[in-house]
């Protein structure tokens, strides 16, 4: 059962962040899909409203959110398709962290952090989380981000529902090796 839930979670990430067209799913401008439509258009898994809820509630990183009326679902962050999550600008903690792979360091230290395929650069309050994120691409290294100085410079920060801090980019002057 756990394996099936993880597989469905990965499938949700795929259709809600990257490829809704793969199953003809409609997302609104803020990334919401109607749960009944997601269920109807999903052929690989025997989805029910209860299973959708279970996937949302048990997800280790709280990757998905439900609308207040419980009828819709969206990915909390990590999209590559154009959506406007309409997140408010927030004051970040003074220091945030970004985990990456050691092999990316020369490029990052030369040009700063860029968002690549996603909408934002992803930052976290946790060194442990940053290390795990960096480990996905190789030997992990953790960069410290001087978010207080960025905030003072008027650079907007957003925070997703699952506590990922999001920013357009991070210039080299705000980066330090942890
Ligand atoms: C790197 C997962 C070279 C950047 C995770 C990262 C996270 C550069 C990669 C979330 C660079 C992009 C996001 C530069 C940035 N030169 N490399 N100038 N600037 N990079 O996957 O932050 O499981 O798009 O360091 O847990 O790794 O999907 O971003 O290594 O929260 O929910 O380019 O994805 O969450 O990789 O991960 P990604 P990320 P989920």
mmCIF file with all atom_site columns, C-alpha atoms and ligand atoms in Angstrom:
data_model
loop_
_atom_site.group_PDB
_atom_site.id
_atom_site.type_symbol
_atom_site.label_atom_id
_atom_site.label_alt_id
_atom_site.label_comp_id
_atom_site.label_asym_id
_atom_site.label_entity_id
_atom_site.label_seq_id
_atom_site.pdbx_PDB_ins_code
_atom_site.Cartn_x
_atom_site.Cartn_y
_atom_site.Cartn_z
_atom_site.occupancy
_atom_site.B_iso_or_equiv
_atom_site.pdbx_formal_charge
_atom_site.auth_seq_id
_atom_site.auth_comp_id
_atom_site.auth_asym_id
_atom_site.auth_atom_id
_atom_site.pdbx_PDB_model_num
ATOM   1   C CA  . UNK A 1 1   ? 0.000   0.000  0.000   1.00 0.00 ? 1   UNK A CA  1
ATOM   2   C CA  . UNK A 1 2   ? 2.796   2.465  0.952   1.00 0.00 ? 2   UNK A CA  1
ATOM   3   C CA  . UNK A 1 3   ? 4.542   1.774  -2.352  1.00 0.00 ? 3   UNK A CA  1
ATOM   4   C CA  . UNK A 1 4   ? 1.332   2.432  -4.238  1.00 0.00 ? 4   UNK A CA  1
ATOM   5   C CA  . UNK A 1 5   ? 0.816   5.725  -2.352  1.00 0.00 ? 5   UNK A CA  1
ATOM   6   C CA  . UNK A 1 6   ? 4.364   6.817  -3.219  1.00 0.00 ? 6   UNK A CA  1
ATOM   7   C CA  . UNK A 1 7   ? 3.807   5.913  -6.877  1.00 0.00 ? 7   UNK A CA  1
ATOM   8   C CA  . UNK A 1 8   ? 0.575   7.924  -6.947  1.00 0.00 ? 8   UNK A CA  1
ATOM   9   C CA  . UNK A 1 9   ? 2.347   10.853 -5.271  1.00 0.00 ? 9   UNK A CA  1
ATOM   10  C CA  . UNK A 1 10  ? 5.012   10.836 -8.013  1.00 0.00 ? 10  UNK A CA  1
ATOM   11  C CA  . UNK A 1 11  ? 2.279   10.667 -10.621 1.00 0.00 ? 11  UNK A CA  1
ATOM   12  C CA  . UNK A 1 12  ? 0.519   13.641 -8.981  1.00 0.00 ? 12  UNK A CA  1
ATOM   13  C CA  . UNK A 1 13  ? 3.789   15.615 -9.070  1.00 0.00 ? 13  UNK A CA  1
ATOM   14  C CA  . UNK A 1 14  ? 4.083   14.804 -12.772 1.00 0.00 ? 14  UNK A CA  1
ATOM   15  C CA  . UNK A 1 15  ? 0.572   15.871 -13.779 1.00 0.00 ? 15  UNK A CA  1
ATOM   16  C CA  . UNK A 1 16  ? 0.140   18.764 -11.310 1.00 0.00 ? 16  UNK A CA  1
ATOM   17  C CA  . UNK A 1 17  ? 3.602   20.318 -11.732 1.00 0.00 ? 17  UNK A CA  1
ATOM   18  C CA  . UNK A 1 18  ? 4.797   19.409 -15.175 1.00 0.00 ? 18  UNK A CA  1
ATOM   19  C CA  . UNK A 1 19  ? 2.493   17.632 -17.645 1.00 0.00 ? 19  UNK A CA  1
ATOM   20  C CA  . UNK A 1 20  ? -1.280  18.022 -17.039 1.00 0.00 ? 20  UNK A CA  1
ATOM   21  C CA  . UNK A 1 21  ? -1.678  17.669 -20.823 1.00 0.00 ? 21  UNK A CA  1
ATOM   22  C CA  . UNK A 1 22  ? -0.439  14.089 -20.614 1.00 0.00 ? 22  UNK A CA  1
ATOM   23  C CA  . UNK A 1 23  ? -3.912  13.131 -19.318 1.00 0.00 ? 23  UNK A CA  1
ATOM   24  C CA  . UNK A 1 24  ? -5.862  16.124 -20.654 1.00 0.00 ? 24  UNK A CA  1
ATOM   25  C CA  . UNK A 1 25  ? -6.213  17.615 -17.164 1.00 0.00 ? 25  UNK A CA  1
ATOM   26  C CA  . UNK A 1 26  ? -7.148  21.278 -16.838 1.00 0.00 ? 26  UNK A CA  1
ATOM   27  C CA  . UNK A 1 27  ? -5.369  23.410 -14.224 1.00 0.00 ? 27  UNK A CA  1
ATOM   28  C CA  . UNK A 1 28  ? -6.631  26.884 -13.462 1.00 0.00 ? 28  UNK A CA  1
ATOM   29  C CA  . UNK A 1 29  ? -4.286  29.883 -13.343 1.00 0.00 ? 29  UNK A CA  1
ATOM   30  C CA  . UNK A 1 30  ? -3.337  29.135 -9.745  1.00 0.00 ? 30  UNK A CA  1
ATOM   31  C CA  . UNK A 1 31  ? -2.569  25.502 -10.475 1.00 0.00 ? 31  UNK A CA  1
ATOM   32  C CA  . UNK A 1 32  ? -5.755  23.906 -9.117  1.00 0.00 ? 32  UNK A CA  1
ATOM   33  C CA  . UNK A 1 33  ? -7.258  20.768 -10.668 1.00 0.00 ? 33  UNK A CA  1
ATOM   34  C CA  . UNK A 1 34  ? -10.773 19.516 -9.911  1.00 0.00 ? 34  UNK A CA  1
ATOM   35  C CA  . UNK A 1 35  ? -10.333 16.245 -7.974  1.00 0.00 ? 35  UNK A CA  1
ATOM   36  C CA  . UNK A 1 36  ? -13.235 14.512 -9.732  1.00 0.00 ? 36  UNK A CA  1
ATOM   37  C CA  . UNK A 1 37  ? -11.650 15.341 -13.095 1.00 0.00 ? 37  UNK A CA  1
ATOM   38  C CA  . UNK A 1 38  ? -8.234  14.071 -11.930 1.00 0.00 ? 38  UNK A CA  1
ATOM   39  C CA  . UNK A 1 39  ? -9.882  10.813 -10.834 1.00 0.00 ? 39  UNK A CA  1
ATOM   40  C CA  . UNK A 1 40  ? -11.842 10.451 -14.095 1.00 0.00 ? 40  UNK A CA  1
ATOM   41  C CA  . UNK A 1 41  ? -8.794  11.083 -16.284 1.00 0.00 ? 41  UNK A CA  1
ATOM   42  C CA  . UNK A 1 42  ? -6.398  8.834  -14.366 1.00 0.00 ? 42  UNK A CA  1
ATOM   43  C CA  . UNK A 1 43  ? -6.161  5.432  -16.016 1.00 0.00 ? 43  UNK A CA  1
ATOM   44  C CA  . UNK A 1 44  ? -3.021  3.965  -14.345 1.00 0.00 ? 44  UNK A CA  1
ATOM   45  C CA  . UNK A 1 45  ? -4.292  3.972  -10.778 1.00 0.00 ? 45  UNK A CA  1
ATOM   46  C CA  . UNK A 1 46  ? -7.668  3.076  -9.265  1.00 0.00 ? 46  UNK A CA  1
ATOM   47  C CA  . UNK A 1 47  ? -8.127  6.500  -7.661  1.00 0.00 ? 47  UNK A CA  1
ATOM   48  C CA  . UNK A 1 48  ? -10.940 7.414  -5.315  1.00 0.00 ? 48  UNK A CA  1
ATOM   49  C CA  . UNK A 1 49  ? -11.540 10.645 -3.420  1.00 0.00 ? 49  UNK A CA  1
ATOM   50  C CA  . UNK A 1 50  ? -10.340 8.845  -0.298  1.00 0.00 ? 50  UNK A CA  1
ATOM   51  C CA  . UNK A 1 51  ? -7.072  7.756  -1.892  1.00 0.00 ? 51  UNK A CA  1
ATOM   52  C CA  . UNK A 1 52  ? -6.448  11.308 -3.146  1.00 0.00 ? 52  UNK A CA  1
ATOM   53  C CA  . UNK A 1 53  ? -6.940  12.591 0.396   1.00 0.00 ? 53  UNK A CA  1
ATOM   54  C CA  . UNK A 1 54  ? -4.622  9.916  1.804   1.00 0.00 ? 54  UNK A CA  1
ATOM   55  C CA  . UNK A 1 55  ? -1.873  10.839 -0.670  1.00 0.00 ? 55  UNK A CA  1
ATOM   56  C CA  . UNK A 1 56  ? -2.194  14.522 0.252   1.00 0.00 ? 56  UNK A CA  1
ATOM   57  C CA  . UNK A 1 57  ? -2.238  13.902 3.998   1.00 0.00 ? 57  UNK A CA  1
ATOM   58  C CA  . UNK A 1 58  ? 0.570   11.358 4.192   1.00 0.00 ? 58  UNK A CA  1
ATOM   59  C CA  . UNK A 1 59  ? 2.994   12.995 1.768   1.00 0.00 ? 59  UNK A CA  1
ATOM   60  C CA  . UNK A 1 60  ? 6.394   13.320 3.481   1.00 0.00 ? 60  UNK A CA  1
ATOM   61  C CA  . UNK A 1 61  ? 6.973   16.849 2.180   1.00 0.00 ? 61  UNK A CA  1
ATOM   62  C CA  . UNK A 1 62  ? 3.345   17.958 2.050   1.00 0.00 ? 62  UNK A CA  1
ATOM   63  C CA  . UNK A 1 63  ? 3.768   18.445 -1.681  1.00 0.00 ? 63  UNK A CA  1
ATOM   64  C CA  . UNK A 1 64  ? 0.030   18.874 -2.371  1.00 0.00 ? 64  UNK A CA  1
ATOM   65  C CA  . UNK A 1 65  ? -2.717  21.071 -1.001  1.00 0.00 ? 65  UNK A CA  1
ATOM   66  C CA  . UNK A 1 66  ? -6.520  20.892 -1.066  1.00 0.00 ? 66  UNK A CA  1
ATOM   67  C CA  . UNK A 1 67  ? -8.773  23.899 -1.626  1.00 0.00 ? 67  UNK A CA  1
ATOM   68  C CA  . UNK A 1 68  ? -10.889 25.082 1.303   1.00 0.00 ? 68  UNK A CA  1
ATOM   69  C CA  . UNK A 1 69  ? -13.988 23.371 -0.157  1.00 0.00 ? 69  UNK A CA  1
ATOM   70  C CA  . UNK A 1 70  ? -12.035 20.117 -0.592  1.00 0.00 ? 70  UNK A CA  1
ATOM   71  C CA  . UNK A 1 71  ? -12.973 19.875 -4.283  1.00 0.00 ? 71  UNK A CA  1
ATOM   72  C CA  . UNK A 1 72  ? -9.605  20.797 -5.809  1.00 0.00 ? 72  UNK A CA  1
ATOM   73  C CA  . UNK A 1 73  ? -5.943  19.837 -5.473  1.00 0.00 ? 73  UNK A CA  1
ATOM   74  C CA  . UNK A 1 74  ? -2.686  21.499 -6.481  1.00 0.00 ? 74  UNK A CA  1
ATOM   75  C CA  . UNK A 1 75  ? 1.052   21.074 -6.020  1.00 0.00 ? 75  UNK A CA  1
ATOM   76  C CA  . UNK A 1 76  ? 2.309   23.428 -3.319  1.00 0.00 ? 76  UNK A CA  1
ATOM   77  C CA  . UNK A 1 77  ? 5.505   24.210 -5.253  1.00 0.00 ? 77  UNK A CA  1
ATOM   78  C CA  . UNK A 1 78  ? 7.958   22.818 -7.781  1.00 0.00 ? 78  UNK A CA  1
ATOM   79  C CA  . UNK A 1 79  ? 6.081   23.566 -11.019 1.00 0.00 ? 79  UNK A CA  1
ATOM   80  C CA  . UNK A 1 80  ? 7.723   23.832 -14.406 1.00 0.00 ? 80  UNK A CA  1
ATOM   81  C CA  . UNK A 1 81  ? 4.479   24.868 -16.157 1.00 0.00 ? 81  UNK A CA  1
ATOM   82  C CA  . UNK A 1 82  ? 3.236   28.444 -15.887 1.00 0.00 ? 82  UNK A CA  1
ATOM   83  C CA  . UNK A 1 83  ? 1.052   28.871 -12.791 1.00 0.00 ? 83  UNK A CA  1
ATOM   84  C CA  . UNK A 1 84  ? 0.612   31.774 -10.411 1.00 0.00 ? 84  UNK A CA  1
ATOM   85  C CA  . UNK A 1 85  ? 0.420   30.354 -6.903  1.00 0.00 ? 85  UNK A CA  1
ATOM   86  C CA  . UNK A 1 86  ? -0.482  33.870 -5.699  1.00 0.00 ? 86  UNK A CA  1
ATOM   87  C CA  . UNK A 1 87  ? 1.778   33.517 -2.665  1.00 0.00 ? 87  UNK A CA  1
ATOM   88  C CA  . UNK A 1 88  ? 2.210   36.623 -0.520  1.00 0.00 ? 88  UNK A CA  1
ATOM   89  C CA  . UNK A 1 89  ? 5.595   38.291 -0.156  1.00 0.00 ? 89  UNK A CA  1
ATOM   90  C CA  . UNK A 1 90  ? 6.985   37.455 3.295   1.00 0.00 ? 90  UNK A CA  1
ATOM   91  C CA  . UNK A 1 91  ? 9.968   38.465 5.394   1.00 0.00 ? 91  UNK A CA  1
ATOM   92  C CA  . UNK A 1 92  ? 12.343  35.493 5.403   1.00 0.00 ? 92  UNK A CA  1
ATOM   93  C CA  . UNK A 1 93  ? 14.400  34.265 8.347   1.00 0.00 ? 93  UNK A CA  1
ATOM   94  C CA  . UNK A 1 94  ? 17.803  36.001 8.424   1.00 0.00 ? 94  UNK A CA  1
ATOM   95  C CA  . UNK A 1 95  ? 19.557  32.944 7.027   1.00 0.00 ? 95  UNK A CA  1
ATOM   96  C CA  . UNK A 1 96  ? 18.326  30.273 4.635   1.00 0.00 ? 96  UNK A CA  1
ATOM   97  C CA  . UNK A 1 97  ? 20.075  27.273 3.073   1.00 0.00 ? 97  UNK A CA  1
ATOM   98  C CA  . UNK A 1 98  ? 20.348  25.767 -0.379  1.00 0.00 ? 98  UNK A CA  1
ATOM   99  C CA  . UNK A 1 99  ? 21.603  22.243 -0.920  1.00 0.00 ? 99  UNK A CA  1
ATOM   100 C CA  . UNK A 1 100 ? 23.305  21.408 -4.163  1.00 0.00 ? 100 UNK A CA  1
ATOM   101 C CA  . UNK A 1 101 ? 25.860  19.007 -5.593  1.00 0.00 ? 101 UNK A CA  1
ATOM   102 C CA  . UNK A 1 102 ? 29.564  19.759 -5.234  1.00 0.00 ? 102 UNK A CA  1
ATOM   103 C CA  . UNK A 1 103 ? 30.042  19.623 -9.026  1.00 0.00 ? 103 UNK A CA  1
ATOM   104 C CA  . UNK A 1 104 ? 27.667  22.599 -9.496  1.00 0.00 ? 104 UNK A CA  1
ATOM   105 C CA  . UNK A 1 105 ? 29.638  24.829 -7.100  1.00 0.00 ? 105 UNK A CA  1
ATOM   106 C CA  . UNK A 1 106 ? 32.063  26.489 -9.561  1.00 0.00 ? 106 UNK A CA  1
ATOM   107 C CA  . UNK A 1 107 ? 29.157  27.609 -11.733 1.00 0.00 ? 107 UNK A CA  1
ATOM   108 C CA  . UNK A 1 108 ? 27.027  28.708 -8.756  1.00 0.00 ? 108 UNK A CA  1
ATOM   109 C CA  . UNK A 1 109 ? 29.870  30.644 -7.121  1.00 0.00 ? 109 UNK A CA  1
ATOM   110 C CA  . UNK A 1 110 ? 30.547  32.358 -10.463 1.00 0.00 ? 110 UNK A CA  1
ATOM   111 C CA  . UNK A 1 111 ? 26.967  33.244 -11.451 1.00 0.00 ? 111 UNK A CA  1
ATOM   112 C CA  . UNK A 1 112 ? 24.734  32.763 -8.397  1.00 0.00 ? 112 UNK A CA  1
ATOM   113 C CA  . UNK A 1 113 ? 21.748  30.446 -7.927  1.00 0.00 ? 113 UNK A CA  1
ATOM   114 C CA  . UNK A 1 114 ? 19.342  30.235 -10.843 1.00 0.00 ? 114 UNK A CA  1
ATOM   115 C CA  . UNK A 1 115 ? 15.923  28.634 -10.942 1.00 0.00 ? 115 UNK A CA  1
ATOM   116 C CA  . UNK A 1 116 ? 16.659  26.281 -13.862 1.00 0.00 ? 116 UNK A CA  1
ATOM   117 C CA  . UNK A 1 117 ? 13.495  24.367 -14.886 1.00 0.00 ? 117 UNK A CA  1
ATOM   118 C CA  . UNK A 1 118 ? 11.392  25.498 -11.900 1.00 0.00 ? 118 UNK A CA  1
ATOM   119 C CA  . UNK A 1 119 ? 9.729   28.835 -11.171 1.00 0.00 ? 119 UNK A CA  1
ATOM   120 C CA  . UNK A 1 120 ? 11.998  29.763 -8.285  1.00 0.00 ? 120 UNK A CA  1
ATOM   121 C CA  . UNK A 1 121 ? 15.196  28.915 -6.513  1.00 0.00 ? 121 UNK A CA  1
ATOM   122 C CA  . UNK A 1 122 ? 14.220  26.688 -3.567  1.00 0.00 ? 122 UNK A CA  1
ATOM   123 C CA  . UNK A 1 123 ? 15.593  27.506 -0.114  1.00 0.00 ? 123 UNK A CA  1
ATOM   124 C CA  . UNK A 1 124 ? 15.022  25.950 3.286   1.00 0.00 ? 124 UNK A CA  1
ATOM   125 C CA  . UNK A 1 125 ? 15.382  26.832 6.959   1.00 0.00 ? 125 UNK A CA  1
ATOM   126 C CA  . UNK A 1 126 ? 16.907  23.410 7.626   1.00 0.00 ? 126 UNK A CA  1
ATOM   127 C CA  . UNK A 1 127 ? 20.515  22.428 6.948   1.00 0.00 ? 127 UNK A CA  1
ATOM   128 C CA  . UNK A 1 128 ? 19.444  18.772 7.134   1.00 0.00 ? 128 UNK A CA  1
ATOM   129 C CA  . UNK A 1 129 ? 16.799  19.242 4.448   1.00 0.00 ? 129 UNK A CA  1
ATOM   130 C CA  . UNK A 1 130 ? 19.257  21.221 2.298   1.00 0.00 ? 130 UNK A CA  1
ATOM   131 C CA  . UNK A 1 131 ? 21.782  18.397 2.520   1.00 0.00 ? 131 UNK A CA  1
ATOM   132 C CA  . UNK A 1 132 ? 19.191  15.833 1.445   1.00 0.00 ? 132 UNK A CA  1
ATOM   133 C CA  . UNK A 1 133 ? 18.078  18.035 -1.482  1.00 0.00 ? 133 UNK A CA  1
ATOM   134 C CA  . UNK A 1 134 ? 21.686  18.473 -2.644  1.00 0.00 ? 134 UNK A CA  1
ATOM   135 C CA  . UNK A 1 135 ? 22.303  14.729 -2.330  1.00 0.00 ? 135 UNK A CA  1
ATOM   136 C CA  . UNK A 1 136 ? 19.833  14.083 -5.158  1.00 0.00 ? 136 UNK A CA  1
ATOM   137 C CA  . UNK A 1 137 ? 22.410  15.287 -7.667  1.00 0.00 ? 137 UNK A CA  1
ATOM   138 C CA  . UNK A 1 138 ? 25.698  14.058 -6.222  1.00 0.00 ? 138 UNK A CA  1
ATOM   139 C CA  . UNK A 1 139 ? 27.945  14.764 -3.234  1.00 0.00 ? 139 UNK A CA  1
ATOM   140 C CA  . UNK A 1 140 ? 25.899  17.330 -1.279  1.00 0.00 ? 140 UNK A CA  1
ATOM   141 C CA  . UNK A 1 141 ? 27.145  20.748 -0.240  1.00 0.00 ? 141 UNK A CA  1
ATOM   142 C CA  . UNK A 1 142 ? 25.133  23.350 1.629   1.00 0.00 ? 142 UNK A CA  1
ATOM   143 C CA  . UNK A 1 143 ? 25.229  27.037 0.778   1.00 0.00 ? 143 UNK A CA  1
ATOM   144 C CA  . UNK A 1 144 ? 24.216  29.658 3.271   1.00 0.00 ? 144 UNK A CA  1
ATOM   145 C CA  . UNK A 1 145 ? 22.044  32.443 1.873   1.00 0.00 ? 145 UNK A CA  1
ATOM   146 C CA  . UNK A 1 146 ? 22.094  35.886 3.464   1.00 0.00 ? 146 UNK A CA  1
ATOM   147 C CA  . UNK A 1 147 ? 18.344  36.337 3.153   1.00 0.00 ? 147 UNK A CA  1
ATOM   148 C CA  . UNK A 1 148 ? 18.282  39.279 5.580   1.00 0.00 ? 148 UNK A CA  1
ATOM   149 C CA  . UNK A 1 149 ? 20.503  41.280 3.210   1.00 0.00 ? 149 UNK A CA  1
ATOM   150 C CA  . UNK A 1 150 ? 18.415  40.247 0.196   1.00 0.00 ? 150 UNK A CA  1
ATOM   151 C CA  . UNK A 1 151 ? 15.232  41.265 2.002   1.00 0.00 ? 151 UNK A CA  1
ATOM   152 C CA  . UNK A 1 152 ? 16.828  44.596 2.947   1.00 0.00 ? 152 UNK A CA  1
ATOM   153 C CA  . UNK A 1 153 ? 17.637  45.082 -0.742  1.00 0.00 ? 153 UNK A CA  1
ATOM   154 C CA  . UNK A 1 154 ? 13.917  44.679 -1.551  1.00 0.00 ? 154 UNK A CA  1
ATOM   155 C CA  . UNK A 1 155 ? 14.132  41.232 -3.144  1.00 0.00 ? 155 UNK A CA  1
ATOM   156 C CA  . UNK A 1 156 ? 10.784  39.449 -2.659  1.00 0.00 ? 156 UNK A CA  1
ATOM   157 C CA  . UNK A 1 157 ? 10.625  36.111 -0.851  1.00 0.00 ? 157 UNK A CA  1
ATOM   158 C CA  . UNK A 1 158 ? 7.675   33.724 -0.938  1.00 0.00 ? 158 UNK A CA  1
ATOM   159 C CA  . UNK A 1 159 ? 6.965   30.700 1.225   1.00 0.00 ? 159 UNK A CA  1
ATOM   160 C CA  . UNK A 1 160 ? 4.982   27.728 -0.074  1.00 0.00 ? 160 UNK A CA  1
ATOM   161 C CA  . UNK A 1 161 ? 2.334   25.985 2.040   1.00 0.00 ? 161 UNK A CA  1
ATOM   162 C CA  . UNK A 1 162 ? 4.911   23.286 2.776   1.00 0.00 ? 162 UNK A CA  1
ATOM   163 C CA  . UNK A 1 163 ? 7.493   25.779 4.038   1.00 0.00 ? 163 UNK A CA  1
ATOM   164 C CA  . UNK A 1 164 ? 9.805   25.919 1.037   1.00 0.00 ? 164 UNK A CA  1
ATOM   165 C CA  . UNK A 1 165 ? 11.211  29.442 0.663   1.00 0.00 ? 165 UNK A CA  1
ATOM   166 C CA  . UNK A 1 166 ? 11.117  30.663 -2.919  1.00 0.00 ? 166 UNK A CA  1
ATOM   167 C CA  . UNK A 1 167 ? 13.062  33.433 -4.588  1.00 0.00 ? 167 UNK A CA  1
ATOM   168 C CA  . UNK A 1 168 ? 13.739  34.457 -8.198  1.00 0.00 ? 168 UNK A CA  1
ATOM   169 C CA  . UNK A 1 169 ? 17.525  34.072 -7.924  1.00 0.00 ? 169 UNK A CA  1
ATOM   170 C CA  . UNK A 1 170 ? 20.389  34.498 -5.472  1.00 0.00 ? 170 UNK A CA  1
ATOM   171 C CA  . UNK A 1 171 ? 23.342  36.663 -6.504  1.00 0.00 ? 171 UNK A CA  1
ATOM   172 C CA  . UNK A 1 172 ? 26.829  35.506 -5.513  1.00 0.00 ? 172 UNK A CA  1
ATOM   173 C CA  . UNK A 1 173 ? 27.247  38.322 -2.991  1.00 0.00 ? 173 UNK A CA  1
ATOM   174 C CA  . UNK A 1 174 ? 24.538  36.691 -0.813  1.00 0.00 ? 174 UNK A CA  1
ATOM   175 C CA  . UNK A 1 175 ? 26.076  33.197 -0.885  1.00 0.00 ? 175 UNK A CA  1
ATOM   176 C CA  . UNK A 1 176 ? 28.525  31.599 1.555   1.00 0.00 ? 176 UNK A CA  1
ATOM   177 C CA  . UNK A 1 177 ? 29.670  28.015 1.817   1.00 0.00 ? 177 UNK A CA  1
ATOM   178 C CA  . UNK A 1 178 ? 28.228  26.647 5.075   1.00 0.00 ? 178 UNK A CA  1
HETATM 179 C C1  . LIG B 2 .   ? 21.398  23.957 -9.357  1.00 0.00 ? 1   LIG B C1  1
HETATM 180 C C2  . LIG B 2 .   ? 12.685  18.769 -4.505  1.00 0.00 ? 1   LIG B C2  1
HETATM 181 C C3  . LIG B 2 .   ? 24.789  25.268 -11.791 1.00 0.00 ? 1   LIG B C3  1
HETATM 182 C C4  . LIG B 2 .   ? 20.724  23.900 -8.016  1.00 0.00 ? 1   LIG B C4  1
HETATM 183 C C5  . LIG B 2 .   ? 13.679  19.177 -3.480  1.00 0.00 ? 1   LIG B C5  1
HETATM 184 C C6  . LIG B 2 .   ? 20.039  22.526 -8.121  1.00 0.00 ? 1   LIG B C6  1
HETATM 185 C C7  . LIG B 2 .   ? 13.518  20.669 -3.402  1.00 0.00 ? 1   LIG B C7  1
HETATM 186 C C8  . LIG B 2 .   ? 22.916  25.536 -10.513 1.00 0.00 ? 1   LIG B C8  1
HETATM 187 C C9  . LIG B 2 .   ? 19.697  22.427 -9.600  1.00 0.00 ? 1   LIG B C9  1
HETATM 188 C C10 . LIG B 2 .   ? 12.990  21.038 -4.747  1.00 0.00 ? 1   LIG B C10 1
HETATM 189 C C11 . LIG B 2 .   ? 22.996  26.940 -10.636 1.00 0.00 ? 1   LIG B C11 1
HETATM 190 C C12 . LIG B 2 .   ? 18.235  22.649 -9.879  1.00 0.00 ? 1   LIG B C12 1
HETATM 191 C C13 . LIG B 2 .   ? 13.954  21.836 -5.535  1.00 0.00 ? 1   LIG B C13 1
HETATM 192 C C14 . LIG B 2 .   ? 24.073  27.462 -11.383 1.00 0.00 ? 1   LIG B C14 1
HETATM 193 C C15 . LIG B 2 .   ? 21.284  26.493 -9.409  1.00 0.00 ? 1   LIG B C15 1
HETATM 194 N N1  . LIG B 2 .   ? 24.943  26.595 -11.936 1.00 0.00 ? 1   LIG B N1  1
HETATM 195 N N2  . LIG B 2 .   ? 23.794  24.709 -11.092 1.00 0.00 ? 1   LIG B N2  1
HETATM 196 N N3  . LIG B 2 .   ? 24.259  28.784 -11.544 1.00 0.00 ? 1   LIG B N3  1
HETATM 197 N N4  . LIG B 2 .   ? 21.980  27.511 -9.944  1.00 0.00 ? 1   LIG B N4  1
HETATM 198 N N5  . LIG B 2 .   ? 21.839  25.292 -9.745  1.00 0.00 ? 1   LIG B N5  1
HETATM 199 O O1  . LIG B 2 .   ? 15.634  20.110 -8.763  1.00 0.00 ? 1   LIG B O1  1
HETATM 200 O O2  . LIG B 2 .   ? 16.677  23.115 -5.380  1.00 0.00 ? 1   LIG B O2  1
HETATM 201 O O3  . LIG B 2 .   ? 10.832  16.316 -4.134  1.00 0.00 ? 1   LIG B O3  1
HETATM 202 O O4  . LIG B 2 .   ? 15.239  22.339 -9.953  1.00 0.00 ? 1   LIG B O4  1
HETATM 203 O O5  . LIG B 2 .   ? 21.634  23.958 -6.947  1.00 0.00 ? 1   LIG B O5  1
HETATM 204 O O6  . LIG B 2 .   ? 13.460  18.534 -2.253  1.00 0.00 ? 1   LIG B O6  1
HETATM 205 O O7  . LIG B 2 .   ? 17.538  20.850 -6.216  1.00 0.00 ? 1   LIG B O7  1
HETATM 206 O O8  . LIG B 2 .   ? 10.415  17.809 -6.078  1.00 0.00 ? 1   LIG B O8  1
HETATM 207 O O9  . LIG B 2 .   ? 16.057  22.367 -7.629  1.00 0.00 ? 1   LIG B O9  1
HETATM 208 O O10 . LIG B 2 .   ? 20.914  21.497 -7.762  1.00 0.00 ? 1   LIG B O10 1
HETATM 209 O O11 . LIG B 2 .   ? 12.667  21.128 -2.419  1.00 0.00 ? 1   LIG B O11 1
HETATM 210 O O12 . LIG B 2 .   ? 9.118   18.096 -3.961  1.00 0.00 ? 1   LIG B O12 1
HETATM 211 O O13 . LIG B 2 .   ? 20.442  23.458 -10.251 1.00 0.00 ? 1   LIG B O13 1
HETATM 212 O O14 . LIG B 2 .   ? 12.746  19.798 -5.424  1.00 0.00 ? 1   LIG B O14 1
HETATM 213 O O15 . LIG B 2 .   ? 11.413  18.685 -4.001  1.00 0.00 ? 1   LIG B O15 1
HETATM 214 O O16 . LIG B 2 .   ? 17.557  21.503 -9.442  1.00 0.00 ? 1   LIG B O16 1
HETATM 215 O O17 . LIG B 2 .   ? 15.179  21.139 -5.659  1.00 0.00 ? 1   LIG B O17 1
HETATM 216 P P1  . LIG B 2 .   ? 16.038  21.531 -8.994  1.00 0.00 ? 1   LIG B P1  1
HETATM 217 P P2  . LIG B 2 .   ? 16.466  21.873 -6.165  1.00 0.00 ? 1   LIG B P2  1
HETATM 218 P P3  . LIG B 2 .   ? 10.382  17.661 -4.580  1.00 0.00 ? 1   LIG B P3  1
#
